[in-house]
Short mmCIF file of C-alpha atoms in Angstrom, two decimals:
data_model
loop_
_atom_site.label_atom_id
_atom_site.label_comp_id
_atom_site.label_asym_id
_atom_site.label_seq_id
_atom_site.Cartn_x
_atom_site.Cartn_y
_atom_site.Cartn_z
CA MET A 59 127.49 14.82 158.26
CA THR A 60 124.69 14.51 155.57
CA ILE A 61 125.32 12.63 152.45
CA ALA A 62 123.69 13.99 149.15
CA PRO A 63 121.88 12.05 147.38
CA GLU A 64 123.41 10.89 143.91
CA ILE A 65 122.29 12.60 140.66
CA THR A 66 121.64 10.81 137.86
CA THR A 67 120.33 12.23 134.63
CA THR A 68 119.26 9.47 132.11
CA THR A 69 118.86 10.35 128.51
CA LEU A 70 115.96 8.47 127.30
CA VAL A 71 114.48 7.90 123.64
CA ARG A 72 111.27 9.54 123.47
CA LEU A 73 108.64 9.70 120.96
CA ASP A 74 106.66 12.38 119.88
CA VAL A 75 103.47 10.78 119.61
CA ASP A 76 100.57 13.31 118.51
CA GLY A 77 102.33 16.16 120.32
CA GLU A 78 102.84 13.94 123.65
CA LEU A 79 106.34 12.62 124.25
CA LEU A 80 106.11 9.01 125.19
CA ALA A 81 109.27 7.84 126.82
CA VAL A 82 110.37 4.54 125.07
CA CYS A 83 113.86 3.28 127.01
CA GLU A 84 117.01 4.22 127.21
CA PRO A 85 119.43 4.04 124.24
CA SER A 86 121.97 1.67 125.68
CA ARG A 87 118.77 -0.94 125.12
CA LEU A 88 118.59 -0.37 121.55
CA SER A 89 121.15 -2.62 119.51
CA ALA A 90 122.74 -0.75 116.38
CA GLY A 91 121.38 -2.31 112.93
CA ARG A 92 118.09 -3.79 114.77
CA GLY A 93 114.25 -3.04 115.46
CA VAL A 94 112.21 -3.27 118.48
CA ALA A 95 108.67 -2.66 118.54
CA VAL A 96 106.79 -0.25 121.15
CA LEU A 97 103.14 -0.26 121.94
CA LEU A 98 101.44 3.37 122.00
CA PRO A 99 98.81 4.35 124.13
CA ASP A 100 96.46 3.83 121.19
CA ASP A 101 97.30 0.03 120.75
CA ARG A 102 99.25 0.86 117.40
CA GLN A 103 102.79 0.37 117.45
CA ALA A 104 105.93 2.02 116.23
CA ALA A 105 109.14 0.51 115.23
CA VAL A 106 112.24 1.76 116.81
CA PHE A 107 115.68 1.68 115.08
CA MET A 108 118.96 2.77 115.67
CA ASP A 109 121.55 3.03 113.15
CA ARG A 110 125.31 2.22 113.40
CA THR A 111 126.25 5.45 113.79
CA GLY A 112 123.89 5.99 116.96
CA ARG A 113 121.11 8.14 115.22
CA VAL A 114 117.56 6.70 116.48
CA TYR A 115 114.55 6.31 114.08
CA ALA A 116 110.55 5.44 114.48
CA ILE A 117 108.01 4.72 111.86
CA ASP A 118 104.98 2.74 112.30
CA ASN A 119 105.57 -0.86 112.51
CA THR A 120 102.69 -2.42 110.29
CA ASP A 121 103.63 -3.21 106.83
CA PRO A 122 100.99 -1.71 104.65
CA PHE A 123 101.58 -4.26 101.80
CA THR A 124 100.49 -7.12 104.04
CA GLY A 125 98.87 -5.56 107.37
CA ALA A 126 101.07 -7.22 109.59
CA SER A 127 103.18 -5.87 112.30
CA VAL A 128 106.57 -6.67 111.42
CA LEU A 129 108.75 -3.52 110.10
CA SER A 130 110.63 -3.60 113.43
CA ARG A 131 112.08 -7.05 112.10
CA GLY A 132 113.25 -5.47 109.21
CA LEU A 133 116.39 -5.37 107.83
CA LEU A 134 118.34 -1.66 107.87
CA GLY A 135 120.07 -0.30 104.70
CA SER A 136 120.59 2.94 102.62
CA ALA A 137 120.29 3.61 99.02
CA GLU A 138 121.44 6.77 97.85
CA GLY A 139 122.72 8.03 101.43
CA ARG A 140 119.06 7.73 102.69
CA PRO A 141 118.58 5.19 105.47
CA PHE A 142 115.99 2.37 105.14
CA VAL A 143 114.24 -0.88 106.65
CA ALA A 144 113.13 -3.26 104.26
CA SER A 145 109.84 -5.29 105.13
CA PRO A 146 110.82 -8.68 106.23
CA LEU A 147 107.60 -10.08 104.34
CA LEU A 148 107.67 -8.57 100.59
CA LYS A 149 111.20 -6.64 101.06
CA GLN A 150 109.71 -3.35 100.32
CA ARG A 151 111.79 -0.79 101.72
CA PHE A 152 110.50 2.43 103.60
CA ASP A 153 113.06 5.58 104.15
CA LEU A 154 113.11 6.09 107.88
CA GLU A 155 113.24 9.85 107.48
CA THR A 156 110.30 10.42 105.87
CA GLY A 157 108.08 6.72 106.13
CA ARG A 158 108.08 7.13 102.16
CA CYS A 159 108.17 3.60 100.25
CA LEU A 160 111.40 3.53 98.56
CA ASP A 161 109.92 0.75 96.00
CA ASP A 162 106.25 2.17 95.77
CA ASP A 163 106.07 6.30 95.57
CA GLY A 164 102.36 5.97 96.32
CA VAL A 165 102.60 4.29 99.66
CA THR A 166 104.19 5.63 103.13
CA VAL A 167 103.84 4.80 106.69
CA ARG A 168 103.87 7.45 109.56
CA THR A 169 107.34 8.63 111.02
CA TYR A 170 107.91 9.66 114.59
CA ALA A 171 109.96 12.40 115.84
CA VAL A 172 112.45 11.00 118.03
CA ARG A 173 113.44 13.09 120.90
#
C-alpha cells in the first residue's frame, strides 16, 4: 500500500517589487484594518494592509513628511470611496491604490501591486 503525499496549496500574499514577485506571508497572517511592515530585498520597507473586505494593499512604509518608517502603523479609512491610511505622526492620508496624498496633491508614496 502506498500513501499519496498530501497536496496543499497555500495562497501567499506577493508584492511586485521592480518586476520580481516577493512572497510576504499567508493572508491569514494579516488582520483586517491593521498594517504590517515588510523588509524588501533592497532594505526599503513596504507597508501591507488588509481592509475589512479582505483586499490587500501595499505602499511604501516611509512617511514622506517626516522620513520615518511608520505608515504600517497608520489608521485605515476611506474618503469618497477611496481606501487610505493616515500617517500616525502628522495624520496625512495616503490613497492605498494610487499612493497620492489626499491632503497634499504634490506628494505621493510608492505603491506595490499585490498578487
